PDB file of C-alpha atoms in Angstrom:
ATOM      1  CA  MET A1294       0.000   0.000   0.000  1.00  0.00           C
ATOM      2  CA  THR A1295       1.456   3.353  -0.998  1.00  0.00           C
ATOM      3  CA  LEU A1296       0.809   6.381   1.100  1.00  0.00           C
ATOM      4  CA  SER A1297      -0.658   9.421  -0.502  1.00  0.00           C
ATOM      5  CA  PRO A1298       1.998  12.130  -1.052  1.00  0.00           C
ATOM      6  CA  TYR A1299      -0.161  14.470   0.987  1.00  0.00           C
ATOM      7  CA  VAL A1300       0.167  12.418   4.181  1.00  0.00           C
ATOM      8  CA  SER A1301       3.514  13.914   5.118  1.00  0.00           C
ATOM      9  CA  LEU A1302       2.146  17.386   4.380  1.00  0.00           C
ATOM     10  CA  THR A1303      -0.828  16.746   6.622  1.00  0.00           C
ATOM     11  CA  VAL A1304       1.405  15.507   9.413  1.00  0.00           C
ATOM     12  CA  LEU A1305       3.569  18.613   9.103  1.00  0.00           C
ATOM     13  CA  PHE A1306       0.500  20.827   9.042  1.00  0.00           C
ATOM     14  CA  VAL A1307      -0.877  19.271  12.225  1.00  0.00           C
ATOM     15  CA  ALA A1308       2.531  19.529  13.883  1.00  0.00           C
ATOM     16  CA  ALA A1309       2.808  23.198  12.932  1.00  0.00           C
ATOM     17  CA  LEU A1310      -0.677  23.882  14.254  1.00  0.00           C
ATOM     18  CA  ALA A1311       0.095  22.084  17.512  1.00  0.00           C
ATOM     19  CA  PHE A1312       3.369  23.986  17.850  1.00  0.00           C
ATOM     20  CA  GLY A1313       1.470  27.239  17.820  1.00  0.00           C
ATOM     21  CA  LEU A1314      -1.637  26.229  19.712  1.00  0.00           C
ATOM     22  CA  THR A1315      -0.118  24.170  22.532  1.00  0.00           C
ATOM     23  CA  PRO A1316       1.682  27.074  24.269  1.00  0.00           C
ATOM     24  CA  LEU A1317      -1.434  29.201  23.924  1.00  0.00           C
ATOM     25  CA  GLY A1318      -3.571  26.437  25.340  1.00  0.00           C
ATOM     26  CA  LEU A1319      -1.162  25.828  28.196  1.00  0.00           C
ATOM     27  CA  ALA A1320      -1.065  29.528  29.014  1.00  0.00           C
ATOM     28  CA  TRP A1321      -4.851  29.656  28.982  1.00  0.00           C
ATOM     29  CA  LEU A1322      -5.047  26.569  31.192  1.00  0.00           C
ATOM     30  CA  TRP A1323      -2.496  28.027  33.573  1.00  0.00           C
ATOM     31  CA  GLY A1324      -4.510  31.225  33.831  1.00  0.00           C
ATOM     32  CA  ARG A1325      -7.682  29.211  34.434  1.00  0.00           C
ATOM     33  CA  VAL A1326      -6.266  26.928  37.086  1.00  0.00           C
ATOM     34  CA  PHE A1327      -3.852  29.078  39.054  1.00  0.00           C
ATOM     35  CA  SER A1328      -4.541  32.729  38.506  1.00  0.00           C
ATOM     36  CA  PRO A1329      -7.828  34.070  39.819  1.00  0.00           C
ATOM     37  CA  ALA A1330      -9.441  36.649  37.553  1.00  0.00           C
ATOM     38  CA  LYS A1331      -9.730  40.038  39.162  1.00  0.00           C
ATOM     39  CA  PRO A1332     -11.793  42.196  36.897  1.00  0.00           C
ATOM     40  CA  ASN A1333     -12.947  45.617  37.995  1.00  0.00           C
ATOM     41  CA  ALA A1334     -14.485  48.680  36.434  1.00  0.00           C
ATOM     42  CA  THR A1335     -11.197  50.508  35.929  1.00  0.00           C
ATOM     43  CA  LYS A1336      -9.453  47.503  34.432  1.00  0.00           C
ATOM     44  CA  ASN A1337     -12.262  46.771  32.033  1.00  0.00           C
ATOM     45  CA  ALA A1338     -12.642  50.381  30.998  1.00  0.00           C
ATOM     46  CA  ILE A1339     -11.676  51.514  27.507  1.00  0.00           C
ATOM     47  CA  TYR A1340      -7.973  52.271  27.298  1.00  0.00           C
ATOM     48  CA  GLU A1341      -7.380  55.880  26.436  1.00  0.00           C
ATOM     49  CA  CYS A1342      -3.837  56.689  27.552  1.00  0.00           C
ATOM     50  CA  GLY A1343      -4.901  56.754  31.172  1.00  0.00           C
ATOM     51  CA  LEU A1344      -7.734  59.222  30.721  1.00  0.00           C
ATOM     52  CA  GLU A1345     -11.371  58.377  31.067  1.00  0.00           C
ATOM     53  CA  SER A1346     -12.925  57.962  27.665  1.00  0.00           C
ATOM     54  CA  LYS A1347     -15.499  60.558  26.774  1.00  0.00           C
ATOM     55  CA  GLY A1348     -18.233  60.416  24.168  1.00  0.00           C
ATOM     56  CA  ASP A1349     -18.571  58.024  21.301  1.00  0.00           C
ATOM     57  CA  ALA A1350     -15.830  56.661  19.085  1.00  0.00           C
ATOM     58  CA  TRP A1351     -18.226  56.585  16.122  1.00  0.00           C
ATOM     59  CA  VAL A1352     -17.492  60.095  14.911  1.00  0.00           C
ATOM     60  CA  GLN A1353     -19.136  61.099  11.631  1.00  0.00           C
ATOM     61  CA  PHE A1354     -17.080  62.519   8.799  1.00  0.00           C
ATOM     62  CA  ARG A1355     -18.595  64.513   5.975  1.00  0.00           C
ATOM     63  CA  PRO A1356     -18.656  62.605   2.661  1.00  0.00           C
ATOM     64  CA  ALA A1357     -17.010  65.636   1.042  1.00  0.00           C
ATOM     65  CA  TYR A1358     -13.744  64.458   2.550  1.00  0.00           C
ATOM     66  CA  TYR A1359     -14.150  61.131   0.825  1.00  0.00           C
ATOM     67  CA  LEU A1360     -14.871  62.662  -2.574  1.00  0.00           C
ATOM     68  CA  TYR A1361     -11.930  65.027  -2.262  1.00  0.00           C
ATOM     69  CA  ALA A1362      -9.678  62.150  -1.301  1.00  0.00           C
ATOM     70  CA  ILE A1363     -10.753  59.952  -4.188  1.00  0.00           C
ATOM     71  CA  ILE A1364     -10.409  62.747  -6.774  1.00  0.00           C
ATOM     72  CA  PHE A1365      -6.987  63.553  -5.411  1.00  0.00           C
ATOM     73  CA  LEU A1366      -6.018  59.895  -5.606  1.00  0.00           C
ATOM     74  CA  ILE A1367      -7.139  59.574  -9.219  1.00  0.00           C
ATOM     75  CA  PHE A1368      -5.102  62.558 -10.375  1.00  0.00           C
ATOM     76  CA  ASP A1369      -2.178  61.474  -8.264  1.00  0.00           C
ATOM     77  CA  VAL A1370      -2.115  58.127 -10.050  1.00  0.00           C
ATOM     78  CA  GLU A1371      -2.585  59.899 -13.354  1.00  0.00           C
ATOM     79  CA  ALA A1372       0.578  61.916 -12.687  1.00  0.00           C
ATOM     80  CA  VAL A1373       2.429  58.658 -12.077  1.00  0.00           C
ATOM     81  CA  PHE A1374       1.342  57.392 -15.498  1.00  0.00           C
ATOM     82  CA  LEU A1375       1.981  60.693 -17.239  1.00  0.00           C
ATOM     83  CA  LEU A1376       5.564  61.027 -16.066  1.00  0.00           C
ATOM     84  CA  PRO A1377       6.995  58.003 -17.959  1.00  0.00           C
ATOM     85  CA  PHE A1378       4.855  59.030 -20.926  1.00  0.00           C
ATOM     86  CA  ALA A1379       6.366  62.504 -20.913  1.00  0.00           C
ATOM     87  CA  VAL A1380       9.879  61.114 -20.542  1.00  0.00           C
ATOM     88  CA  ALA A1381       9.471  58.745 -23.506  1.00  0.00           C
ATOM     89  CA  PHE A1382       7.382  61.211 -25.518  1.00  0.00           C
ATOM     90  CA  THR A1383       9.810  61.784 -28.430  1.00  0.00           C
ATOM     91  CA  GLY A1384      10.185  58.075 -29.088  1.00  0.00           C
ATOM     92  CA  LEU A1385       6.470  57.297 -29.072  1.00  0.00           C
ATOM     93  CA  GLY A1386       4.301  56.629 -32.054  1.00  0.00           C
ATOM     94  CA  TYR A1387       0.889  57.910 -33.072  1.00  0.00           C
ATOM     95  CA  ALA A1388      -1.063  55.089 -31.357  1.00  0.00           C
ATOM     96  CA  ALA A1389       0.633  55.573 -27.980  1.00  0.00           C
ATOM     97  CA  CYS A1390      -0.135  59.293 -27.966  1.00  0.00           C
ATOM     98  CA  LEU A1391      -3.745  58.657 -28.909  1.00  0.00           C
ATOM     99  CA  SER A1392      -4.267  56.080 -26.160  1.00  0.00           C
ATOM    100  CA  MET A1393      -2.694  58.431 -23.603  1.00  0.00           C
ATOM    101  CA  LEU A1394      -4.977  61.220 -24.819  1.00  0.00           C
ATOM    102  CA  ILE A1395      -7.997  58.943 -24.309  1.00  0.00           C
ATOM    103  CA  PHE A1396      -6.770  58.104 -20.815  1.00  0.00           C
ATOM    104  CA  VAL A1397      -6.388  61.778 -19.895  1.00  0.00           C
ATOM    105  CA  LEU A1398      -9.713  62.692 -21.477  1.00  0.00           C
ATOM    106  CA  LEU A1399     -11.489  59.970 -19.480  1.00  0.00           C
ATOM    107  CA  LEU A1400     -10.153  61.470 -16.292  1.00  0.00           C
ATOM    108  CA  VAL A1401     -10.987  65.001 -17.428  1.00  0.00           C
ATOM    109  CA  GLU A1402     -14.512  63.824 -18.050  1.00  0.00           C
ATOM    110  CA  GLY A1403     -14.628  62.552 -14.466  1.00  0.00           C
ATOM    111  CA  LEU A1404     -13.342  65.893 -13.235  1.00  0.00           C
ATOM    112  CA  ALA A1405     -15.963  67.718 -15.295  1.00  0.00           C
ATOM    113  CA  TRP A1406     -18.641  65.486 -13.827  1.00  0.00           C
ATOM    114  CA  ALA A1407     -17.439  66.154 -10.274  1.00  0.00           C
ATOM    115  CA  TRP A1408     -17.282  69.876 -11.010  1.00  0.00           C
ATOM    116  CA  ALA A1409     -20.805  69.885 -12.408  1.00  0.00           C
ATOM    117  CA  LYS A1410     -22.034  67.990  -9.353  1.00  0.00           C
ATOM    118  CA  GLY A1411     -20.574  70.716  -7.162  1.00  0.00           C
ATOM    119  CA  VAL A1412     -18.160  68.409  -5.347  1.00  0.00           C
ATOM    120  CA  LEU A1413     -15.317  70.878  -5.672  1.00  0.00           C
ATOM    121  CA  THR A1414     -17.217  73.658  -3.928  1.00  0.00           C
ATOM    122  CA  TRP A1415     -16.423  73.473  -0.261  1.00  0.00           C
ATOM    123  CA  GLU A1416     -19.233  74.542   2.022  1.00  0.00           C
TER     124      GLU A1416
ATOM    125  CA  MET B 410       9.128  20.478  46.929  1.00  0.00           C
ATOM    126  CA  ALA B 411      12.324  22.326  47.226  1.00  0.00           C
ATOM    127  CA  VAL B 412      15.420  20.582  45.965  1.00  0.00           C
ATOM    128  CA  ASP B 413      18.560  20.833  48.035  1.00  0.00           C
ATOM    129  CA  GLU B 414      20.766  23.505  46.406  1.00  0.00           C
ATOM    130  CA  LYS B 415      24.011  21.557  46.777  1.00  0.00           C
ATOM    131  CA  LEU B 416      22.484  18.387  45.393  1.00  0.00           C
ATOM    132  CA  LYS B 417      21.111  20.364  42.498  1.00  0.00           C
ATOM    133  CA  ILE B 418      24.521  21.820  41.628  1.00  0.00           C
ATOM    134  CA  GLU B 419      26.087  18.365  41.965  1.00  0.00           C
ATOM    135  CA  LEU B 420      23.490  16.869  39.657  1.00  0.00           C
ATOM    136  CA  GLY B 421      23.955  19.772  37.246  1.00  0.00           C
ATOM    137  CA  LYS B 422      27.655  18.921  36.994  1.00  0.00           C
ATOM    138  CA  GLN B 423      26.652  15.387  36.013  1.00  0.00           C
ATOM    139  CA  GLY B 424      24.372  16.779  33.330  1.00  0.00           C
ATOM    140  CA  ILE B 425      21.063  16.287  35.113  1.00  0.00           C
ATOM    141  CA  LEU B 426      18.635  19.164  35.345  1.00  0.00           C
ATOM    142  CA  VAL B 427      16.422  19.192  38.404  1.00  0.00           C
ATOM    143  CA  THR B 428      13.733  21.808  38.625  1.00  0.00           C
ATOM    144  CA  THR B 429      10.314  22.543  40.000  1.00  0.00           C
ATOM    145  CA  LEU B 430       7.258  23.942  38.321  1.00  0.00           C
ATOM    146  CA  GLN B 431       7.642  27.080  40.407  1.00  0.00           C
ATOM    147  CA  GLU B 432      11.214  27.579  39.264  1.00  0.00           C
ATOM    148  CA  LEU B 433      10.311  27.079  35.630  1.00  0.00           C
ATOM    149  CA  TYR B 434       7.367  29.440  35.902  1.00  0.00           C
ATOM    150  CA  ASN B 435       9.394  32.134  37.628  1.00  0.00           C
ATOM    151  CA  TRP B 436      12.285  31.639  35.215  1.00  0.00           C
ATOM    152  CA  GLY B 437       9.957  32.303  32.303  1.00  0.00           C
ATOM    153  CA  ARG B 438       8.336  35.224  34.021  1.00  0.00           C
ATOM    154  CA  ARG B 439      11.476  37.026  35.075  1.00  0.00           C
ATOM    155  CA  ASN B 440      13.072  36.770  31.667  1.00  0.00           C
ATOM    156  CA  SER B 441      10.165  38.221  29.761  1.00  0.00           C
ATOM    157  CA  VAL B 442       9.080  41.237  31.713  1.00  0.00           C
ATOM    158  CA  TRP B 443       7.498  43.706  29.345  1.00  0.00           C
ATOM    159  CA  PRO B 444       7.633  47.279  30.578  1.00  0.00           C
ATOM    160  CA  MET B 445       5.013  49.805  29.710  1.00  0.00           C
ATOM    161  CA  GLN B 446       6.061  52.509  27.340  1.00  0.00           C
ATOM    162  CA  PHE B 447       5.527  55.747  29.119  1.00  0.00           C
ATOM    163  CA  GLY B 448       7.836  58.370  30.490  1.00  0.00           C
ATOM    164  CA  LEU B 449       6.904  61.134  32.861  1.00  0.00           C
ATOM    165  CA  ALA B 450       9.917  63.428  33.043  1.00  0.00           C
ATOM    166  CA  CYS B 451      13.677  63.598  32.650  1.00  0.00           C
ATOM    167  CA  CYS B 452      14.211  60.097  34.129  1.00  0.00           C
ATOM    168  CA  ALA B 453      12.482  58.802  31.016  1.00  0.00           C
ATOM    169  CA  ILE B 454      15.515  59.911  28.988  1.00  0.00           C
ATOM    170  CA  GLU B 455      17.683  57.650  31.121  1.00  0.00           C
ATOM    171  CA  MET B 456      15.106  54.893  30.715  1.00  0.00           C
ATOM    172  CA  ILE B 457      15.302  55.291  26.934  1.00  0.00           C
ATOM    173  CA  ALA B 458      19.100  55.189  27.138  1.00  0.00           C
ATOM    174  CA  THR B 459      18.833  51.957  29.128  1.00  0.00           C
ATOM    175  CA  THR B 460      16.951  50.287  26.322  1.00  0.00           C
ATOM    176  CA  MET B 461      19.388  51.404  23.641  1.00  0.00           C
ATOM    177  CA  ALA B 462      22.473  49.582  22.418  1.00  0.00           C
ATOM    178  CA  ARG B 463      24.961  50.849  24.996  1.00  0.00           C
ATOM    179  CA  TYR B 464      23.132  49.584  28.093  1.00  0.00           C
ATOM    180  CA  ASP B 465      20.852  47.199  26.227  1.00  0.00           C
ATOM    181  CA  MET B 466      18.044  46.166  28.526  1.00  0.00           C
ATOM    182  CA  ALA B 467      17.243  43.456  25.979  1.00  0.00           C
ATOM    183  CA  ARG B 468      19.937  41.371  27.646  1.00  0.00           C
ATOM    184  CA  PHE B 469      17.483  40.841  30.485  1.00  0.00           C
ATOM    185  CA  GLY B 470      14.468  40.202  28.301  1.00  0.00           C
ATOM    186  CA  ALA B 471      12.833  43.552  28.892  1.00  0.00           C
ATOM    187  CA  GLU B 472      13.260  45.334  25.595  1.00  0.00           C
ATOM    188  CA  VAL B 473       9.652  45.008  24.493  1.00  0.00           C
ATOM    189  CA  PHE B 474       8.125  48.268  25.658  1.00  0.00           C
ATOM    190  CA  ARG B 475       4.400  47.930  25.154  1.00  0.00           C
ATOM    191  CA  PRO B 476       2.310  50.947  24.253  1.00  0.00           C
ATOM    192  CA  SER B 477      -0.738  49.464  25.958  1.00  0.00           C
ATOM    193  CA  PRO B 478      -1.153  48.545  29.632  1.00  0.00           C
ATOM    194  CA  ARG B 479      -2.998  45.381  28.587  1.00  0.00           C
ATOM    195  CA  GLN B 480       0.240  43.813  27.389  1.00  0.00           C
ATOM    196  CA  ALA B 481       2.649  45.156  29.988  1.00  0.00           C
ATOM    197  CA  ASP B 482       3.946  43.562  33.205  1.00  0.00           C
ATOM    198  CA  LEU B 483       6.112  46.337  34.507  1.00  0.00           C
ATOM    199  CA  MET B 484       5.437  49.989  35.053  1.00  0.00           C
ATOM    200  CA  ILE B 485       8.537  52.144  35.307  1.00  0.00           C
ATOM    201  CA  ILE B 486       7.499  55.397  36.947  1.00  0.00           C
ATOM    202  CA  SER B 487      10.224  57.423  35.305  1.00  0.00           C
ATOM    203  CA  GLY B 488      10.090  60.917  36.689  1.00  0.00           C
ATOM    204  CA  THR B 489       8.072  63.485  38.546  1.00  0.00           C
ATOM    205  CA  VAL B 490       4.492  62.493  39.182  1.00  0.00           C
ATOM    206  CA  THR B 491       2.531  65.715  39.247  1.00  0.00           C
ATOM    207  CA  LYS B 492      -0.820  65.771  40.935  1.00  0.00           C
ATOM    208  CA  LYS B 493      -2.369  66.325  37.550  1.00  0.00           C
ATOM    209  CA  MET B 494      -0.760  63.152  36.218  1.00  0.00           C
ATOM    210  CA  ALA B 495      -1.220  60.925  39.277  1.00  0.00           C
ATOM    211  CA  PRO B 496      -4.804  59.774  38.490  1.00  0.00           C
ATOM    212  CA  GLN B 497      -3.713  58.765  34.994  1.00  0.00           C
ATOM    213  CA  VAL B 498      -0.758  56.798  36.355  1.00  0.00           C
ATOM    214  CA  VAL B 499      -2.970  54.986  38.872  1.00  0.00           C
ATOM    215  CA  ARG B 500      -5.587  54.288  36.205  1.00  0.00           C
ATOM    216  CA  LEU B 501      -2.961  52.857  33.870  1.00  0.00           C
ATOM    217  CA  TYR B 502      -1.655  50.695  36.693  1.00  0.00           C
ATOM    218  CA  ASN B 503      -5.185  49.434  37.260  1.00  0.00           C
ATOM    219  CA  GLN B 504      -5.563  48.646  33.581  1.00  0.00           C
ATOM    220  CA  MET B 505      -2.460  46.473  33.487  1.00  0.00           C
ATOM    221  CA  ALA B 506      -3.049  42.754  33.540  1.00  0.00           C
ATOM    222  CA  GLU B 507      -1.775  40.741  36.493  1.00  0.00           C
ATOM    223  CA  PRO B 508       0.941  39.973  37.455  1.00  0.00           C
ATOM    224  CA  LYS B 509       2.224  43.526  37.484  1.00  0.00           C
ATOM    225  CA  TYR B 510       5.243  45.199  38.997  1.00  0.00           C
ATOM    226  CA  VAL B 511       6.282  48.770  39.577  1.00  0.00           C
ATOM    227  CA  ILE B 512       9.715  50.359  39.601  1.00  0.00           C
ATOM    228  CA  ALA B 513       9.755  53.889  40.997  1.00  0.00           C
ATOM    229  CA  MET B 514      12.648  55.532  39.206  1.00  0.00           C
ATOM    230  CA  GLY B 515      14.321  58.595  40.600  1.00  0.00           C
ATOM    231  CA  ALA B 516      13.934  60.898  43.564  1.00  0.00           C
ATOM    232  CA  CYS B 517      10.684  62.437  42.301  1.00  0.00           C
ATOM    233  CA  ALA B 518       8.882  59.155  41.814  1.00  0.00           C
ATOM    234  CA  ILE B 519       9.848  57.819  45.218  1.00  0.00           C
ATOM    235  CA  SER B 520       9.327  60.933  47.320  1.00  0.00           C
ATOM    236  CA  GLY B 521       8.688  64.046  45.265  1.00  0.00           C
ATOM    237  CA  GLY B 522      12.410  64.749  45.165  1.00  0.00           C
ATOM    238  CA  PRO B 523      13.434  68.378  44.818  1.00  0.00           C
ATOM    239  CA  PHE B 524       9.781  69.311  44.340  1.00  0.00           C
ATOM    240  CA  LYS B 525       8.651  67.692  47.565  1.00  0.00           C
ATOM    241  CA  GLN B 526       7.707  71.040  49.135  1.00  0.00           C
ATOM    242  CA  GLY B 527       5.821  72.106  46.049  1.00  0.00           C
ATOM    243  CA  TYR B 528       2.057  72.259  45.830  1.00  0.00           C
ATOM    244  CA  ASN B 529       1.598  70.277  42.652  1.00  0.00           C
ATOM    245  CA  VAL B 530       3.884  67.278  42.938  1.00  0.00           C
ATOM    246  CA  LEU B 531       2.912  63.949  44.425  1.00  0.00           C
ATOM    247  CA  LYS B 532       5.219  63.020  47.272  1.00  0.00           C
ATOM    248  CA  GLY B 533       5.939  59.541  46.038  1.00  0.00           C
ATOM    249  CA  ILE B 534       3.854  57.269  43.840  1.00  0.00           C
ATOM    250  CA  ASP B 535       3.799  54.606  46.570  1.00  0.00           C
ATOM    251  CA  ARG B 536       0.977  56.593  48.137  1.00  0.00           C
ATOM    252  CA  TYR B 537      -1.365  55.062  45.580  1.00  0.00           C
ATOM    253  CA  ILE B 538       0.177  51.927  44.111  1.00  0.00           C
ATOM    254  CA  PRO B 539       2.474  49.266  45.552  1.00  0.00           C
ATOM    255  CA  VAL B 540       6.050  49.834  44.419  1.00  0.00           C
ATOM    256  CA  ASP B 541       8.389  46.863  44.134  1.00  0.00           C
ATOM    257  CA  VAL B 542      11.718  48.571  43.623  1.00  0.00           C
ATOM    258  CA  HIS B 543      12.712  52.143  44.443  1.00  0.00           C
ATOM    259  CA  ILE B 544      15.744  53.694  42.720  1.00  0.00           C
ATOM    260  CA  PRO B 545      17.171  56.874  44.199  1.00  0.00           C
ATOM    261  CA  GLY B 546      19.019  59.354  42.020  1.00  0.00           C
ATOM    262  CA  CYS B 547      18.289  62.493  40.095  1.00  0.00           C
ATOM    263  CA  PRO B 548      18.146  61.017  37.566  1.00  0.00           C
ATOM    264  CA  PRO B 549      19.429  57.509  38.250  1.00  0.00           C
ATOM    265  CA  ARG B 550      21.993  56.346  35.755  1.00  0.00           C
ATOM    266  CA  PRO B 551      21.005  53.582  33.328  1.00  0.00           C
ATOM    267  CA  GLU B 552      23.124  51.190  35.384  1.00  0.00           C
ATOM    268  CA  ALA B 553      20.916  51.983  38.360  1.00  0.00           C
ATOM    269  CA  LEU B 554      17.809  51.116  36.369  1.00  0.00           C
ATOM    270  CA  LEU B 555      19.443  47.856  35.292  1.00  0.00           C
ATOM    271  CA  GLN B 556      20.287  47.176  38.934  1.00  0.00           C
ATOM    272  CA  ALA B 557      16.661  47.811  39.860  1.00  0.00           C
ATOM    273  CA  PHE B 558      15.539  45.538  37.095  1.00  0.00           C
ATOM    274  CA  ILE B 559      17.846  42.748  38.253  1.00  0.00           C
ATOM    275  CA  THR B 560      16.534  43.267  41.787  1.00  0.00           C
ATOM    276  CA  LEU B 561      13.016  42.883  40.445  1.00  0.00           C
ATOM    277  CA  GLN B 562      14.025  39.713  38.627  1.00  0.00           C
ATOM    278  CA  LYS B 563      15.364  38.322  41.887  1.00  0.00           C
ATOM    279  CA  LYS B 564      12.125  39.270  43.571  1.00  0.00           C
ATOM    280  CA  ILE B 565      10.096  37.483  40.913  1.00  0.00           C
ATOM    281  CA  ASP B 566      12.385  34.479  41.215  1.00  0.00           C
ATOM    282  CA  ASP B 567      11.764  34.257  44.953  1.00  0.00           C
ATOM    283  CA  GLN B 568       7.985  34.424  44.699  1.00  0.00           C
ATOM    284  CA  ARG B 569       6.225  31.267  45.822  1.00  0.00           C
ATOM    285  CA  LEU B 570       3.205  30.059  43.964  1.00  0.00           C
ATOM    286  CA  THR B 571       1.378  28.757  47.009  1.00  0.00           C
ATOM    287  CA  GLY B 572       1.085  29.605  50.662  1.00  0.00           C
ATOM    288  CA  GLU B 573       0.493  32.813  52.528  1.00  0.00           C
ATOM    289  CA  GLN B 574       3.333  34.693  50.840  1.00  0.00           C
ATOM    290  CA  ARG B 575       2.139  34.075  47.306  1.00  0.00           C
ATOM    291  CA  PRO B 576       2.115  37.085  44.970  1.00  0.00           C
ATOM    292  CA  PRO B 577      -1.096  39.118  44.615  1.00  0.00           C
ATOM    293  CA  HIS B 578      -1.912  37.797  41.155  1.00  0.00           C
ATOM    294  CA  LEU B 579      -2.295  34.281  42.594  1.00  0.00           C
ATOM    295  CA  ASP B 580      -4.105  35.431  45.693  1.00  0.00           C
ATOM    296  CA  GLU B 581      -7.852  35.587  45.393  1.00  0.00           C
ATOM    297  CA  LYS B 582      -8.205  37.966  48.316  1.00  0.00           C
ATOM    298  CA  ALA B 583      -5.422  40.365  47.372  1.00  0.00           C
ATOM    299  CA  GLN B 584      -6.398  43.865  46.440  1.00  0.00           C
ATOM    300  CA  GLY B 585      -7.233  44.007  42.765  1.00  0.00           C
ATOM    301  CA  GLU B 586      -8.365  47.570  42.308  1.00  0.00           C
ATOM    302  CA  PHE B 587      -6.455  50.595  43.436  1.00  0.00           C
ATOM    303  CA  PRO B 588      -8.734  53.619  43.789  1.00  0.00           C
ATOM    304  CA  VAL B 589      -7.998  56.320  41.262  1.00  0.00           C
ATOM    305  CA  PRO B 590      -7.661  59.675  43.056  1.00  0.00           C
ATOM    306  CA  LYS B 591      -9.812  62.597  41.982  1.00  0.00           C
ATOM    307  CA  TYR B 592      -8.888  66.253  41.700  1.00  0.00           C
ATOM    308  CA  GLY B 593     -10.044  67.907  44.912  1.00  0.00           C
ATOM    309  CA  GLU B 594     -10.210  71.530  45.909  1.00  0.00           C
ATOM    310  CA  HIS B 595      -6.710  71.632  47.390  1.00  0.00           C
ATOM    311  CA  ASP B 596      -5.235  68.178  46.887  1.00  0.00           C
ATOM    312  CA  LEU B 597      -5.954  64.844  45.343  1.00  0.00           C
ATOM    313  CA  GLU B 598      -8.801  63.031  47.055  1.00  0.00           C
ATOM    314  CA  PRO B 599      -8.016  60.748  48.766  1.00  0.00           C
ATOM    315  CA  SER B 600      -4.513  62.055  49.365  1.00  0.00           C
ATOM    316  CA  SER B 601      -3.222  58.491  49.701  1.00  0.00           C
ATOM    317  CA  ASN B 602      -4.405  54.904  49.585  1.00  0.00           C
ATOM    318  CA  PRO B 603      -4.219  53.572  53.161  1.00  0.00           C
ATOM    319  CA  GLY B 604      -4.271  50.021  51.784  1.00  0.00           C
ATOM    320  CA  VAL B 605      -0.817  50.460  50.277  1.00  0.00           C
ATOM    321  CA  TRP B 606       0.647  53.332  52.218  1.00  0.00           C
ATOM    322  CA  PRO B 607      -0.030  53.771  55.929  1.00  0.00           C
ATOM    323  CA  VAL B 608       0.041  57.464  56.734  1.00  0.00           C
ATOM    324  CA  PRO B 609       3.041  58.031  59.001  1.00  0.00           C
ATOM    325  CA  ILE B 610       2.277  59.581  62.351  1.00  0.00           C
ATOM    326  CA  THR B 611       4.121  62.838  62.835  1.00  0.00           C
ATOM    327  CA  ILE B 612       5.465  63.225  66.340  1.00  0.00           C
ATOM    328  CA  ARG B 613       5.870  66.867  67.266  1.00  0.00           C
TER     329      ARG B 613
END
């Protein structure tokens, strides 16, 4: 009977899992058996550099931030693409220039759309 | 069961390791003390120097300064504890998981130091939390902090897991919460924790 080639892999996988989980399990068991839990209000409180936490952590941000960030990101990435294009400009053919023009125009269209929507006007 | 020291050394020479669970546990504990990453005043600069290459606290297993009290074992009170800062220090100590140890570093942390007569400095952090090792000095040199750390390691090594003298983290009845002082009209309220620091009687 020949063993499947995956048997050794499985054994190694189980060994690796045990190697990681055994110390954790032992530590947990040790804590359970020997160390009495001493929770209290201060210990269970939210950690905030020693201060008492105030208010809610779920602060709302205006979506305008998000739109600004994403428009910035798009033009940032565009600059990354434009730079090698500009460097290699003299050696490029007609097709390369046209495809780059389409790429830029697509983004300009997006900018025009955002402008028309009034995203760029900060209130 | 304690093993006779001489027998142990003799066996060690023959290549036989004899140990107890307590020794193993304390050996692991004392060599992986994680201090909490916070500095209060100028002593903190010496504390930082202690962790750097020249003094290298990593030799003793204490290089992992944790930015959260949940993961720290050791609180090094490095510097002047002002009355404004004291509640935060006590709260952070409370938020540390057991077992926890405290080193009071420098004259200010142990007694108020040169600011003892001042109105806004706590006259020693041991008024609120139990301190394991005090280091005098203004500021103590990094060697002094290492010495304190080695002293703490010895202390951990000597702790027994059972019996009356067992450390607080194994003792169900030991004090678990240390009251956080509040800002009062003239002083912190309460001005000390009588459970850790009996108010000395002044004889006039």
